[in-house]
CSV table of C-alpha atoms in Angstrom, one decimal:
chain,number,residue,atom,x,y,z
A,180,ALA,CA,13.0,-19.5,20.8
A,181,ASP,CA,10.8,-16.6,21.7
A,182,PHE,CA,10.8,-15.4,18.0
A,183,ASP,CA,9.9,-18.9,16.8
A,184,ALA,CA,7.1,-19.1,19.2
A,185,LYS,CA,5.7,-15.7,18.2
A,186,LYS,CA,6.0,-16.7,14.5
A,187,LYS,CA,4.2,-20.0,15.1
A,188,ARG,CA,1.4,-18.2,17.0
A,189,LYS,CA,1.0,-15.6,14.2
A,190,VAL,CA,0.9,-18.3,11.5
A,191,ALA,CA,-1.8,-20.1,13.5
A,192,GLU,CA,-3.8,-16.8,13.8
A,193,ILE,CA,-3.6,-16.2,10.1
A,194,TYR,CA,-4.9,-19.6,9.2
A,195,GLN,CA,-7.6,-19.3,11.8
A,196,ALA,CA,-8.7,-16.1,10.1
A,197,LEU,CA,-8.6,-17.7,6.7
A,198,ASN,CA,-10.6,-20.7,7.8
A,199,ARG,CA,-13.5,-18.7,9.3
A,200,ASP,CA,-16.7,-18.5,7.4
A,201,PRO,CA,-16.8,-15.9,6.1
A,202,ILE,CA,-13.1,-15.1,6.1
A,203,ASP,CA,-12.0,-12.6,8.7
A,204,VAL,CA,-10.4,-10.0,6.5
A,205,ALA,CA,-10.1,-7.5,9.3
A,206,ALA,CA,-7.9,-10.0,11.2
A,207,LEU,CA,-5.8,-10.7,8.1
A,208,ARG,CA,-5.2,-6.9,7.7
A,209,ARG,CA,-4.0,-6.7,11.2
A,210,MET,CA,-1.6,-9.7,10.6
A,211,ALA,CA,-0.3,-8.0,7.4
A,212,ILE,CA,0.5,-4.8,9.2
A,213,SER,CA,1.8,-6.0,12.5
A,214,GLU,CA,5.4,-7.0,13.1
A,215,GLY,CA,6.8,-9.3,10.5
A,216,GLY,CA,3.9,-9.0,8.1
A,217,LEU,CA,2.6,-12.2,6.5
A,218,LEU,CA,5.9,-14.0,7.1
A,219,THR,CA,6.1,-16.3,4.0
A,220,ASP,CA,5.2,-16.3,0.3
A,221,GLU,CA,3.0,-19.4,0.9
A,222,ILE,CA,0.9,-17.3,3.2
A,223,ARG,CA,0.9,-14.3,0.9
A,224,CYS,CA,-0.5,-16.5,-1.9
A,225,LYS,CA,-3.5,-17.1,0.4
A,226,VAL,CA,-3.9,-13.7,2.0
A,227,TRP,CA,-3.1,-11.1,-0.7
A,228,PRO,CA,-6.2,-12.1,-2.7
A,229,LYS,CA,-8.3,-11.7,0.4
A,230,LEU,CA,-6.9,-8.2,1.1
A,231,LEU,CA,-7.7,-7.2,-2.5
A,232,ASN,CA,-11.1,-9.0,-2.6
A,233,VAL,CA,-10.1,-11.2,-5.5
A,234,ASN,CA,-11.9,-14.5,-6.0
A,235,THR,CA,-9.2,-17.2,-6.6
A,236,ASP,CA,-11.9,-19.6,-7.9
A,237,ASP,CA,-12.6,-17.4,-10.9
A,238,LEU,CA,-9.2,-16.3,-12.2
A,239,PRO,CA,-8.9,-15.0,-15.8
A,240,PRO,CA,-7.3,-17.3,-18.3
A,241,LEU,CA,-3.6,-16.8,-19.1
A,242,PRO,CA,-3.2,-14.1,-21.7
A,243,GLY,CA,-2.1,-15.1,-25.2
A,244,LYS,CA,0.8,-13.8,-27.3
A,245,GLU,CA,-1.5,-12.0,-29.7
A,246,LEU,CA,-1.6,-9.1,-27.1
A,247,ARG,CA,1.8,-8.0,-28.3
A,248,GLU,CA,0.8,-7.5,-31.9
A,249,ASP,CA,-1.8,-4.8,-31.2
A,250,SER,CA,-0.5,-3.1,-28.0
A,251,LYS,CA,0.7,0.5,-28.2
A,252,ASP,CA,2.7,-0.1,-25.0
A,253,TYR,CA,4.5,-3.2,-26.1
A,254,GLN,CA,7.8,-1.6,-27.0
A,255,GLN,CA,8.1,0.4,-23.9
A,256,VAL,CA,7.1,-2.5,-21.7
A,257,LEU,CA,9.7,-4.7,-23.4
A,258,LEU,CA,12.4,-2.1,-22.8
A,259,ASP,CA,11.5,-1.7,-19.1
A,260,VAL,CA,11.3,-5.5,-18.5
A,261,ARG,CA,14.7,-6.1,-20.2
A,262,ARG,CA,16.2,-3.5,-17.8
A,263,SER,CA,14.7,-5.2,-14.8
A,264,LEU,CA,17.4,-7.9,-14.3
A,265,ARG,CA,18.1,-6.8,-10.7
A,266,ARG,CA,14.5,-7.3,-9.7
A,267,PHE,CA,15.0,-11.1,-10.0
A,268,PRO,CA,16.7,-13.2,-7.3
A,269,PRO,CA,20.5,-13.2,-7.6
A,270,GLY,CA,21.7,-16.5,-9.0
A,271,MET,CA,18.5,-17.3,-10.8
A,272,PRO,CA,19.4,-19.3,-14.0
A,273,ASP,CA,19.1,-17.1,-17.2
A,274,ASP,CA,16.5,-19.4,-18.8
A,275,GLN,CA,14.2,-19.3,-15.8
A,276,ARG,CA,14.5,-15.5,-15.5
A,277,GLU,CA,13.7,-15.1,-19.2
A,278,VAL,CA,10.5,-17.1,-18.8
A,279,LEU,CA,9.5,-14.9,-16.0
A,280,GLN,CA,10.2,-11.8,-18.0
A,281,GLU,CA,8.0,-13.0,-20.8
A,282,GLU,CA,5.2,-13.7,-18.3
A,283,LEU,CA,5.8,-10.2,-16.8
A,284,ILE,CA,5.2,-8.6,-20.3
A,285,ASP,CA,2.1,-10.7,-20.8
A,286,ILE,CA,0.6,-9.7,-17.5
A,287,ILE,CA,1.1,-6.0,-18.0
A,288,LEU,CA,-0.3,-6.1,-21.5
A,289,HIS,CA,-3.3,-8.2,-20.4
A,290,VAL,CA,-4.3,-5.7,-17.7
A,291,LEU,CA,-3.9,-2.7,-20.0
A,292,LYS,CA,-6.0,-4.4,-22.7
A,293,ARG,CA,-8.8,-5.2,-20.3
A,294,ASN,CA,-8.8,-1.7,-18.8
A,295,PRO,CA,-8.3,0.8,-21.6
A,296,GLN,CA,-8.7,3.7,-19.2
A,297,LEU,CA,-5.4,2.7,-17.6
A,298,HIS,CA,-2.1,4.1,-19.0
A,299,TYR,CA,1.2,2.4,-18.5
A,300,TYR,CA,3.9,4.2,-16.7
A,301,GLN,CA,7.6,3.4,-16.2
A,302,GLY,CA,7.9,1.8,-12.8
A,303,TYR,CA,4.6,-0.2,-13.1
A,304,HIS,CA,6.6,-3.3,-14.0
A,305,ASP,CA,8.5,-3.0,-10.7
A,306,ILE,CA,5.2,-3.6,-8.9
A,307,VAL,CA,4.0,-6.3,-11.2
A,308,VAL,CA,7.2,-8.3,-11.0
A,309,THR,CA,6.8,-8.5,-7.2
A,310,PHE,CA,3.4,-10.1,-7.5
A,311,LEU,CA,4.7,-12.5,-10.2
A,312,LEU,CA,7.6,-13.7,-8.1
A,313,VAL,CA,5.4,-14.2,-5.0
A,314,VAL,CA,2.2,-15.7,-6.4
A,315,GLY,CA,2.9,-16.8,-10.0
A,316,ASP,CA,1.5,-15.5,-13.3
A,317,ARG,CA,-2.1,-16.4,-13.2
A,318,LEU,CA,-2.9,-15.1,-9.7
A,319,ALA,CA,-0.6,-12.1,-10.3
A,320,THR,CA,-2.7,-11.1,-13.3
A,321,ALA,CA,-5.9,-11.0,-11.2
A,322,LEU,CA,-4.2,-9.2,-8.2
A,323,VAL,CA,-2.5,-6.6,-10.4
A,324,GLU,CA,-5.7,-5.9,-12.3
A,325,LYS,CA,-7.5,-5.2,-9.0
A,326,LEU,CA,-4.6,-3.2,-7.6
A,327,SER,CA,-4.4,-1.1,-10.8
A,328,THR,CA,-8.0,-0.1,-10.7
A,329,HIS,CA,-7.8,0.9,-7.0
A,330,HIS,CA,-4.5,1.6,-5.1
A,331,LEU,CA,-2.5,2.4,-8.3
A,332,ARG,CA,-5.3,4.2,-10.2
A,333,ASP,CA,-3.8,7.7,-9.7
A,334,PHE,CA,-0.6,6.7,-11.3
A,335,MET,CA,-2.3,5.3,-14.4
A,336,ASP,CA,-3.9,8.5,-15.7
A,337,PRO,CA,-2.9,10.0,-19.0
A,338,THR,CA,-1.2,12.9,-17.0
A,339,MET,CA,0.8,13.0,-13.8
A,340,ASP,CA,-1.6,15.4,-12.1
A,341,ASN,CA,-3.0,12.9,-9.6
A,342,THR,CA,0.5,11.5,-8.9
A,343,LYS,CA,1.8,15.0,-8.2
A,344,HIS,CA,-1.2,15.6,-6.0
A,345,ILE,CA,-0.3,12.5,-3.8
A,346,LEU,CA,3.4,13.8,-3.7
A,347,ASN,CA,1.9,17.0,-2.3
A,348,TYR,CA,0.9,15.2,0.9
A,349,LEU,CA,4.6,14.6,1.7
A,350,MET,CA,5.6,18.0,3.0
A,351,PRO,CA,2.5,18.6,5.2
A,352,ILE,CA,3.1,15.3,6.9
A,353,ILE,CA,6.8,16.2,7.5
A,354,ASP,CA,5.7,19.7,8.7
A,355,ARG,CA,3.3,18.2,11.3
A,356,VAL,CA,6.0,16.0,12.8
A,357,ASN,CA,9.2,18.0,12.4
A,358,PRO,CA,8.8,21.7,11.3
A,359,GLU,CA,12.6,22.1,11.4
A,360,VAL,CA,13.2,19.5,8.7
A,361,HIS,CA,10.2,20.8,6.7
A,362,ASN,CA,11.5,24.4,6.8
A,363,PHE,CA,15.0,23.2,5.8
A,364,MET,CA,13.7,21.3,2.8
A,365,GLN,CA,11.6,24.3,1.8
A,366,SER,CA,14.6,26.6,2.0
A,367,ALA,CA,16.6,24.2,-0.1
A,368,GLU,CA,13.6,24.1,-2.6
A,369,VAL,CA,14.2,20.4,-3.0
A,370,GLY,CA,10.5,19.6,-3.8
A,371,THR,CA,9.2,16.1,-3.7
A,372,ILE,CA,10.4,14.5,-6.9
A,373,PHE,CA,13.1,12.5,-5.0
A,374,ALA,CA,10.2,10.4,-3.7
A,375,LEU,CA,8.5,9.8,-7.1
A,376,SER,CA,10.1,6.4,-7.8
A,377,TRP,CA,9.4,5.3,-4.2
A,378,LEU,CA,5.8,6.1,-4.5
A,379,ILE,CA,5.0,4.7,-8.0
A,380,THR,CA,6.8,1.4,-7.5
A,381,TRP,CA,5.9,0.9,-3.8
A,382,PHE,CA,9.6,1.1,-3.1
A,383,GLY,CA,10.2,-2.0,-5.3
A,384,HIS,CA,12.5,-0.1,-7.6
A,385,VAL,CA,14.8,1.3,-4.9
A,386,LEU,CA,15.1,-1.5,-2.3
A,387,SER,CA,17.6,-4.2,-3.2
A,388,ASP,CA,16.4,-6.9,-0.7
A,389,PHE,CA,13.3,-8.6,-1.9
A,390,ARG,CA,12.3,-9.5,1.7
A,391,HIS,CA,11.9,-5.8,2.5
A,392,VAL,CA,9.9,-5.2,-0.6
A,393,VAL,CA,7.3,-7.9,0.1
A,394,ARG,CA,7.1,-6.8,3.8
A,395,LEU,CA,6.1,-3.3,2.6
A,396,TYR,CA,3.6,-4.8,0.1
A,397,ASP,CA,1.9,-6.7,3.0
A,398,PHE,CA,1.6,-3.3,4.7
A,399,PHE,CA,0.4,-1.3,1.7
A,400,LEU,CA,-2.1,-3.9,0.6
A,401,ALA,CA,-3.8,-3.8,4.0
A,402,CYS,CA,-4.0,0.0,4.1
A,403,HIS,CA,-5.3,3.1,2.4
A,404,PRO,CA,-3.8,3.9,-1.0
A,405,LEU,CA,-2.0,6.9,0.4
A,406,MET,CA,0.0,4.9,3.0
A,407,PRO,CA,3.1,4.8,0.7
A,408,ILE,CA,3.4,8.6,1.0
A,409,TYR,CA,3.3,8.3,4.8
A,410,PHE,CA,6.0,5.7,4.6
A,411,ALA,CA,8.1,8.1,2.4
A,412,ALA,CA,7.6,10.8,5.0
A,413,VAL,CA,8.9,8.6,7.9
A,414,ILE,CA,12.0,7.7,5.8
A,415,VAL,CA,12.8,11.4,5.5
A,416,LEU,CA,12.0,12.0,9.2
A,417,HIS,CA,14.2,9.0,10.2
A,418,ARG,CA,17.1,10.8,8.4
A,419,GLU,CA,16.6,14.1,10.2
A,420,GLN,CA,20.2,14.6,11.2
A,421,GLU,CA,21.6,13.7,7.7
A,422,VAL,CA,19.1,16.2,6.1
A,423,LEU,CA,20.0,19.0,8.5
A,424,ASP,CA,23.7,18.4,8.2
A,425,CYS,CA,23.4,18.7,4.4
A,426,GLU,CA,24.2,21.8,2.3
A,427,CYS,CA,21.0,23.7,2.1
A,428,ASP,CA,20.6,23.7,-1.7
A,429,MET,CA,18.4,21.7,-4.0
A,430,ALA,CA,21.1,19.6,-5.6
A,431,SER,CA,22.7,18.4,-2.3
A,432,VAL,CA,19.4,17.7,-0.5
A,433,HIS,CA,17.9,15.9,-3.6
A,434,HIS,CA,21.0,13.8,-4.0
A,435,LEU,CA,21.0,12.8,-0.3
A,436,LEU,CA,17.3,11.9,-0.2
A,437,SER,CA,17.1,10.1,-3.5
A,438,GLN,CA,19.8,7.7,-2.3
A,439,ILE,CA,17.6,5.5,-0.1
A,440,PRO,CA,19.5,3.6,2.7
A,441,GLN,CA,19.2,-0.2,2.5
A,442,ASP,CA,19.5,-0.8,6.2
A,443,LEU,CA,16.3,1.0,7.4
A,444,PRO,CA,14.6,-0.2,10.5
A,445,TYR,CA,11.5,-1.3,8.6
A,446,GLU,CA,9.3,-2.5,11.4
A,447,SER,CA,9.7,0.7,13.4
A,448,LEU,CA,9.1,2.8,10.3
A,449,ILE,CA,6.0,0.8,9.4
A,450,SER,CA,4.7,1.4,12.9
A,451,LYS,CA,5.5,5.1,12.7
A,452,ALA,CA,3.8,5.4,9.3
A,453,GLY,CA,0.7,3.8,10.7
A,454,ASP,CA,0.6,6.1,13.7
A,455,LEU,CA,1.1,9.2,11.5
A,456,PHE,CA,-1.8,8.1,9.3
A,457,VAL,CA,-4.0,7.9,12.3
A,458,GLN,CA,-2.8,11.2,13.8
A,459,PHE,CA,-2.9,13.1,10.5
A,460,PRO,CA,-5.3,11.4,8.1
A,461,PRO,CA,-5.5,12.5,4.5
A,462,SER,CA,-8.7,14.3,5.1
A,463,GLU,CA,-6.9,16.7,7.4
A,464,LEU,CA,-4.1,17.4,4.9
A,465,THR,CA,-6.1,17.9,1.7
A,466,LYS,CA,-6.1,21.7,2.0
A,467,GLU,CA,-2.3,21.8,2.3
A,468,ALA,CA,-1.8,19.3,-0.5
A,469,ALA,CA,-2.3,22.0,-3.1
A,470,GLN,CA,-4.1,20.6,-6.1
A,471,ALA,CA,-7.4,22.2,-7.0
A,472,ALA,CA,-8.9,19.6,-9.3
A,473,GLN,CA,-8.8,15.8,-8.9
A,474,ALA,CA,-10.0,13.2,-11.4
A,475,GLU,CA,-13.4,11.9,-10.5
A,476,ARG,CA,-12.2,8.3,-9.9
A,477,THR,CA,-8.9,8.3,-8.1
A,478,ALA,CA,-7.5,5.7,-5.8
A,479,ALA,CA,-8.1,7.7,-2.7
A,480,SER,CA,-11.7,8.5,-3.6
A,481,THR,CA,-12.6,4.9,-4.7
A,482,PHE,CA,-11.1,3.3,-1.6
A,483,LYS,CA,-14.4,3.6,0.3
A,484,ASP,CA,-16.1,1.6,-2.5
A,485,PHE,CA,-13.4,-1.0,-2.4
A,486,GLU,CA,-13.6,-1.2,1.4
A,487,LEU,CA,-17.4,-1.6,1.3
A,488,ALA,CA,-17.0,-4.5,-1.2
A,489,SER,CA,-14.5,-6.3,1.0
A,490,VAL,CA,-16.8,-5.8,4.1
A,491,GLN,CA,-18.9,-8.5,2.6
A,492,GLN,CA,-16.2,-11.0,3.5
A,493,ARG,CA,-16.2,-10.0,7.2
A,494,PRO,CA,-17.7,-12.3,9.9
A,495,ASP,CA,-21.5,-12.1,10.1
A,496,THR,CA,-21.4,-11.3,13.8
A,497,VAL,CA,-19.4,-8.2,13.2
A,498,LEU,CA,-21.7,-7.1,10.4
A,499,ARG,CA,-24.8,-7.6,12.6
A,500,GLN,CA,-23.2,-5.7,15.5
A,501,ARG,CA,-22.4,-2.9,13.2
A,502,PHE,CA,-25.9,-2.6,11.9
A,503,ARG,CA,-27.3,-2.5,15.4
A,504,GLU,CA,-24.9,0.1,16.5
A,505,ARG,CA,-25.3,2.2,13.4
A,506,LEU,CA,-28.6,3.7,14.6
A,507,ARG,CA,-27.8,4.4,18.3
A,508,GLY,CA,-24.1,5.1,17.8
A,509,GLU,CA,-24.3,7.9,15.3
A,510,GLU,CA,-24.1,10.7,17.7
A,511,ARG,CA,-21.4,9.0,19.8
A,512,THR,CA,-19.3,8.5,16.6
A,513,LYS,CA,-19.7,12.1,15.6
A,514,SER,CA,-18.6,13.3,19.0
A,515,ILE,CA,-15.5,11.1,18.9
A,516,LEU,CA,-14.6,12.4,15.4
A,517,THR,CA,-14.8,16.0,16.4
A,518,LYS,CA,-12.3,15.7,19.2
A,519,PRO,CA,-8.7,16.7,18.3
A,520,ARG,CA,-6.3,13.8,17.9
A,521,THR,CA,-9.2,11.3,17.4
A,522,ASN,CA,-8.8,8.2,19.6
A,523,ARG,CA,-6.1,6.2,17.8
A,524,PHE,CA,-7.3,2.8,18.9
A,525,VAL,CA,-10.7,3.4,17.3
A,526,LYS,CA,-9.2,4.6,14.1
A,527,LEU,CA,-6.6,1.8,14.1
A,528,ALA,CA,-9.3,-0.7,14.6
A,529,VAL,CA,-11.4,0.7,11.8
A,530,MET,CA,-8.5,0.5,9.3
A,531,GLY,CA,-7.1,-2.8,10.6
A,532,LEU,CA,-4.0,-0.9,11.7
A,533,THR,CA,-2.8,-2.6,14.9
A,534,VAL,CA,0.6,-1.0,14.5
A,535,ALA,CA,2.8,-1.1,17.6
A,536,LEU,CA,0.1,-1.9,20.0
A,537,GLY,CA,0.5,-4.1,23.1
A,538,ALA,CA,-1.8,-6.7,24.4
A,539,ALA,CA,-4.0,-4.3,26.4
A,540,ALA,CA,-4.3,-2.0,23.4
A,541,LEU,CA,-5.3,-5.0,21.2
A,542,ALA,CA,-8.2,-5.6,23.5
A,543,VAL,CA,-9.3,-2.0,23.0
A,544,VAL,CA,-9.0,-2.4,19.3
A,545,LYS,CA,-11.0,-5.6,19.4
A,546,SER,CA,-13.8,-3.9,21.3
A,547,ALA,CA,-13.7,-0.8,19.1
A,548,LEU,CA,-14.2,-2.9,16.0
A,549,GLU,CA,-17.5,-4.1,17.4
A,550,TRP,CA,-19.0,-0.6,17.5
A,551,ALA,CA,-17.1,1.5,15.0
A,552,PRO,CA,-18.2,0.6,11.4
A,553,LYS,CA,-15.7,1.9,8.9
A,554,PHE,CA,-18.3,3.3,6.6
A,555,GLU,CA,-19.6,5.7,9.2
A,556,LEU,CA,-16.2,7.2,10.2
A,557,GLN,CA,-15.3,9.7,7.5
A,558,ILE,CA,-11.6,9.3,7.9
A,559,PHE,CA,-10.9,9.0,4.2
A,560,PRO,CA,-11.0,12.0,1.9
């Protein structure tokens, strides 16, 4: 009964945020991150476009079949989609699944044709199929296109350099939390390749329960593009004892870590990932994430632009308050940012991350939002 009451209350809060004019995107982010995420696919159809700043009144037309004739990626996409049987609900009739697979091919080719700077990678279809199953082909096309030019941008370069760079954040995060596990993995020389498929498919390829996949997508869509690597780190940290009990050699540790458990405590791991992002933001880890040169337009670097665009959807009162505070709050903001372990409530509020906070903390977050404009706090690299 208590669970049902909480769920009803959360649904009401989500629709309240959706019905505001302008829509309260900050509140929707908090709903997507907090326990249970967005709850239903019906709600996701309404909220995911808002999290990605996609106008559902101006969707692109459905792609035509002519895309297949002149696409250099068609054969590879076809092979990957044909192998994706397990990504569809068990028991789905073959003819229904085949229709969805055709739509999946068309969505991918459409996004690639419209964005020639993007390069297809194996695993991309695992992300696209999640959107297709939740929101349908036309809306999925628009959402995936926005996602591909922002959150997934690093994975869609001609080389793997930026993807490797993101993987390089994994070990510094683990080291900050548990040096023993970090040192053990370093001694085993296991590297980070075991987490590659987790990262580039947003765990869609490795989790068998679709409910867990969409719960993570709620979380990732509401957060910074590097959040999946923080989630990867908390999975490794959650398995601390298994790792330390393993033979300290590359093959053994890689085999253990690449076999992801299906019974993970998702809500507590999401909470932990959010907390780690606040304690150790990417900007603090860049020196350790050894990669000298980054492409000019990567997901991490364009996220500020993306955020500023979505700010336009926020309630006018918040925007006005931010503007007033911007002048007189500059010094106060700087002093807060220079303190070690920056106040987590402020940062959580700024990022819409109300992870694992009680009622009293939520009040702090709410007040922090009123004076801490995101574009002044340099918390992103």
